[in-house]
Amino acid sequence: MPNYFINACCFAAKRAIICGFFRPSTIFGNIMVVIRLARGGAKKRPFFNIVATDSRNRRDGRFIERIGFYNPMAAGGEVGLRITEDRLAHWQSVGAQLSPTVARLVAQNKKAA
């Protein structure tokens, strides 16, 4: 194996360490959990899942757990909002932050119950 190939590999590894490729958060699993809405449904017919997810994930991307749903277009006897209170309490107890919209929906849910 040529010597310049080994030097290039060592340089790439040093650069990855210096540039923060191996961040402590990716090695030790420190993540910030956020409880927020993930959009679903069809065009002009929104439906939102209330999910616990890593703050770095996309809005509709991967999530840790689905803890409820919100249907802003609920009509008649349909349920518009359902939140699993014990799972919400669990995630808040371990440090998850609520998005402003989810905080408003939780307050509405407690007021209605």
PDB file of C-alpha atoms in Angstrom:
ATOM      1  CA  MET A   1       0.000   0.000   0.000  1.00  0.00           C
ATOM      2  CA  PRO A   2       1.454   3.378  -0.954  1.00  0.00           C
ATOM      3  CA  ASN A   3       2.636   5.628   1.835  1.00  0.00           C
ATOM      4  CA  TYR A   4       0.714   8.651   0.517  1.00  0.00           C
ATOM      5  CA  PHE A   5      -2.564   6.680   0.849  1.00  0.00           C
ATOM      6  CA  ILE A   6      -1.921   6.094   4.569  1.00  0.00           C
ATOM      7  CA  ASN A   7      -1.083   9.775   5.082  1.00  0.00           C
ATOM      8  CA  ALA A   8      -4.305  10.801   3.306  1.00  0.00           C
ATOM      9  CA  CYS A   9      -6.380   8.501   5.526  1.00  0.00           C
ATOM     10  CA  CYS A  10      -4.743   9.843   8.691  1.00  0.00           C
ATOM     11  CA  PHE A  11      -5.327  13.419   7.523  1.00  0.00           C
ATOM     12  CA  ALA A  12      -9.004  12.689   6.832  1.00  0.00           C
ATOM     13  CA  ALA A  13      -9.463  11.160  10.293  1.00  0.00           C
ATOM     14  CA  LYS A  14      -7.754  14.129  12.003  1.00  0.00           C
ATOM     15  CA  ARG A  15      -9.877  16.568  10.004  1.00  0.00           C
ATOM     16  CA  ALA A  16     -13.074  14.748  10.996  1.00  0.00           C
ATOM     17  CA  ILE A  17     -12.123  14.998  14.664  1.00  0.00           C
ATOM     18  CA  ILE A  18     -11.101  18.665  14.412  1.00  0.00           C
ATOM     19  CA  CYS A  19     -14.228  19.658  12.443  1.00  0.00           C
ATOM     20  CA  GLY A  20     -16.497  18.062  15.024  1.00  0.00           C
ATOM     21  CA  PHE A  21     -17.657  15.080  12.999  1.00  0.00           C
ATOM     22  CA  PHE A  22     -17.439  12.958  16.131  1.00  0.00           C
ATOM     23  CA  ARG A  23     -19.462  15.241  18.370  1.00  0.00           C
ATOM     24  CA  PRO A  24     -20.153  14.140  21.947  1.00  0.00           C
ATOM     25  CA  SER A  25     -23.888  14.339  21.246  1.00  0.00           C
ATOM     26  CA  THR A  26     -23.618  11.714  18.510  1.00  0.00           C
ATOM     27  CA  ILE A  27     -21.326   9.468  20.528  1.00  0.00           C
ATOM     28  CA  PHE A  28     -23.110   9.611  23.873  1.00  0.00           C
ATOM     29  CA  GLY A  29     -26.655  10.001  22.576  1.00  0.00           C
ATOM     30  CA  ASN A  30     -27.486  13.380  24.118  1.00  0.00           C
ATOM     31  CA  ILE A  31     -30.521  14.650  22.265  1.00  0.00           C
ATOM     32  CA  MET A  32     -33.051  17.375  22.874  1.00  0.00           C
ATOM     33  CA  VAL A  33     -36.521  15.891  22.759  1.00  0.00           C
ATOM     34  CA  VAL A  34     -39.312  18.158  21.561  1.00  0.00           C
ATOM     35  CA  ILE A  35     -43.024  17.413  21.546  1.00  0.00           C
ATOM     36  CA  ARG A  36     -44.451  18.933  18.383  1.00  0.00           C
ATOM     37  CA  LEU A  37     -46.902  18.463  15.529  1.00  0.00           C
ATOM     38  CA  ALA A  38     -46.124  16.286  12.500  1.00  0.00           C
ATOM     39  CA  ARG A  39     -48.399  17.009   9.543  1.00  0.00           C
ATOM     40  CA  GLY A  40     -50.278  14.291   7.738  1.00  0.00           C
ATOM     41  CA  GLY A  41     -53.474  14.073   5.747  1.00  0.00           C
ATOM     42  CA  ALA A  42     -54.195  15.146   2.207  1.00  0.00           C
ATOM     43  CA  LYS A  43     -53.933  18.472   0.448  1.00  0.00           C
ATOM     44  CA  LYS A  44     -56.395  20.950   1.999  1.00  0.00           C
ATOM     45  CA  ARG A  45     -57.276  18.322   4.663  1.00  0.00           C
ATOM     46  CA  PRO A  46     -54.642  18.682   7.398  1.00  0.00           C
ATOM     47  CA  PHE A  47     -54.212  16.131  10.156  1.00  0.00           C
ATOM     48  CA  PHE A  48     -51.477  16.362  12.762  1.00  0.00           C
ATOM     49  CA  ASN A  49     -49.833  13.720  14.914  1.00  0.00           C
ATOM     50  CA  ILE A  50     -48.462  14.905  18.251  1.00  0.00           C
ATOM     51  CA  VAL A  51     -45.041  13.293  18.458  1.00  0.00           C
ATOM     52  CA  ALA A  52     -41.964  13.218  20.668  1.00  0.00           C
ATOM     53  CA  THR A  53     -38.934  13.659  18.431  1.00  0.00           C
ATOM     54  CA  ASP A  54     -35.322  14.771  18.359  1.00  0.00           C
ATOM     55  CA  SER A  55     -35.208  18.513  17.708  1.00  0.00           C
ATOM     56  CA  ARG A  56     -32.860  17.995  14.734  1.00  0.00           C
ATOM     57  CA  ASN A  57     -35.330  15.813  12.825  1.00  0.00           C
ATOM     58  CA  ARG A  58     -37.551  17.177  10.082  1.00  0.00           C
ATOM     59  CA  ARG A  59     -41.115  18.242  10.808  1.00  0.00           C
ATOM     60  CA  ASP A  60     -42.643  15.107   9.297  1.00  0.00           C
ATOM     61  CA  GLY A  61     -39.568  12.939   9.747  1.00  0.00           C
ATOM     62  CA  ARG A  62     -38.551  10.260  12.183  1.00  0.00           C
ATOM     63  CA  PHE A  63     -40.030  10.406  15.669  1.00  0.00           C
ATOM     64  CA  ILE A  64     -39.557   8.543  18.929  1.00  0.00           C
ATOM     65  CA  GLU A  65     -43.183   8.125  19.958  1.00  0.00           C
ATOM     66  CA  ARG A  66     -46.644   9.239  18.837  1.00  0.00           C
ATOM     67  CA  ILE A  67     -48.527  10.546  21.860  1.00  0.00           C
ATOM     68  CA  GLY A  68     -51.694  11.876  20.271  1.00  0.00           C
ATOM     69  CA  PHE A  69     -53.329  13.588  17.338  1.00  0.00           C
ATOM     70  CA  TYR A  70     -55.013  16.854  16.389  1.00  0.00           C
ATOM     71  CA  ASN A  71     -57.634  17.135  13.659  1.00  0.00           C
ATOM     72  CA  PRO A  72     -58.411  20.807  12.966  1.00  0.00           C
ATOM     73  CA  MET A  73     -61.070  19.822  10.395  1.00  0.00           C
ATOM     74  CA  ALA A  74     -63.056  17.591  12.790  1.00  0.00           C
ATOM     75  CA  ALA A  75     -66.772  17.833  12.135  1.00  0.00           C
ATOM     76  CA  GLY A  76     -69.802  16.344  13.826  1.00  0.00           C
ATOM     77  CA  GLY A  77     -68.988  13.504  16.192  1.00  0.00           C
ATOM     78  CA  GLU A  78     -65.326  13.203  15.208  1.00  0.00           C
ATOM     79  CA  VAL A  79     -62.703  13.617  17.891  1.00  0.00           C
ATOM     80  CA  GLY A  80     -60.630  16.725  17.229  1.00  0.00           C
ATOM     81  CA  LEU A  81     -57.884  16.259  19.814  1.00  0.00           C
ATOM     82  CA  ARG A  82     -56.590  13.273  21.740  1.00  0.00           C
ATOM     83  CA  ILE A  83     -53.474  13.276  23.910  1.00  0.00           C
ATOM     84  CA  THR A  84     -52.174  10.387  26.001  1.00  0.00           C
ATOM     85  CA  GLU A  85     -51.700  12.280  29.268  1.00  0.00           C
ATOM     86  CA  ASP A  86     -49.450   9.724  30.983  1.00  0.00           C
ATOM     87  CA  ARG A  87     -46.987   9.646  28.061  1.00  0.00           C
ATOM     88  CA  LEU A  88     -47.013  13.450  27.874  1.00  0.00           C
ATOM     89  CA  ALA A  89     -46.212  13.590  31.595  1.00  0.00           C
ATOM     90  CA  HIS A  90     -43.438  11.019  31.130  1.00  0.00           C
ATOM     91  CA  TRP A  91     -41.742  12.977  28.343  1.00  0.00           C
ATOM     92  CA  GLN A  92     -42.000  16.240  30.252  1.00  0.00           C
ATOM     93  CA  SER A  93     -40.520  14.562  33.350  1.00  0.00           C
ATOM     94  CA  VAL A  94     -37.429  13.515  31.388  1.00  0.00           C
ATOM     95  CA  GLY A  95     -36.940  17.036  30.006  1.00  0.00           C
ATOM     96  CA  ALA A  96     -38.873  17.222  26.733  1.00  0.00           C
ATOM     97  CA  GLN A  97     -39.940  20.708  25.672  1.00  0.00           C
ATOM     98  CA  LEU A  98     -43.378  21.472  24.234  1.00  0.00           C
ATOM     99  CA  SER A  99     -43.672  23.509  21.069  1.00  0.00           C
ATOM    100  CA  PRO A 100     -45.845  26.630  21.491  1.00  0.00           C
ATOM    101  CA  THR A 101     -48.690  25.118  19.461  1.00  0.00           C
ATOM    102  CA  VAL A 102     -48.667  21.852  21.399  1.00  0.00           C
ATOM    103  CA  ALA A 103     -48.574  23.788  24.688  1.00  0.00           C
ATOM    104  CA  ARG A 104     -51.701  25.674  23.579  1.00  0.00           C
ATOM    105  CA  LEU A 105     -53.439  22.426  22.574  1.00  0.00           C
ATOM    106  CA  VAL A 106     -52.554  20.764  25.895  1.00  0.00           C
ATOM    107  CA  ALA A 107     -54.000  23.737  27.776  1.00  0.00           C
ATOM    108  CA  GLN A 108     -57.197  23.511  25.702  1.00  0.00           C
ATOM    109  CA  ASN A 109     -57.420  19.774  26.351  1.00  0.00           C
ATOM    110  CA  LYS A 110     -57.065  20.225  30.125  1.00  0.00           C
ATOM    111  CA  LYS A 111     -59.634  23.026  30.107  1.00  0.00           C
ATOM    112  CA  ALA A 112     -62.154  20.894  28.170  1.00  0.00           C
ATOM    113  CA  ALA A 113     -61.687  17.831  30.407  1.00  0.00           C
TER     114      ALA A 113
END
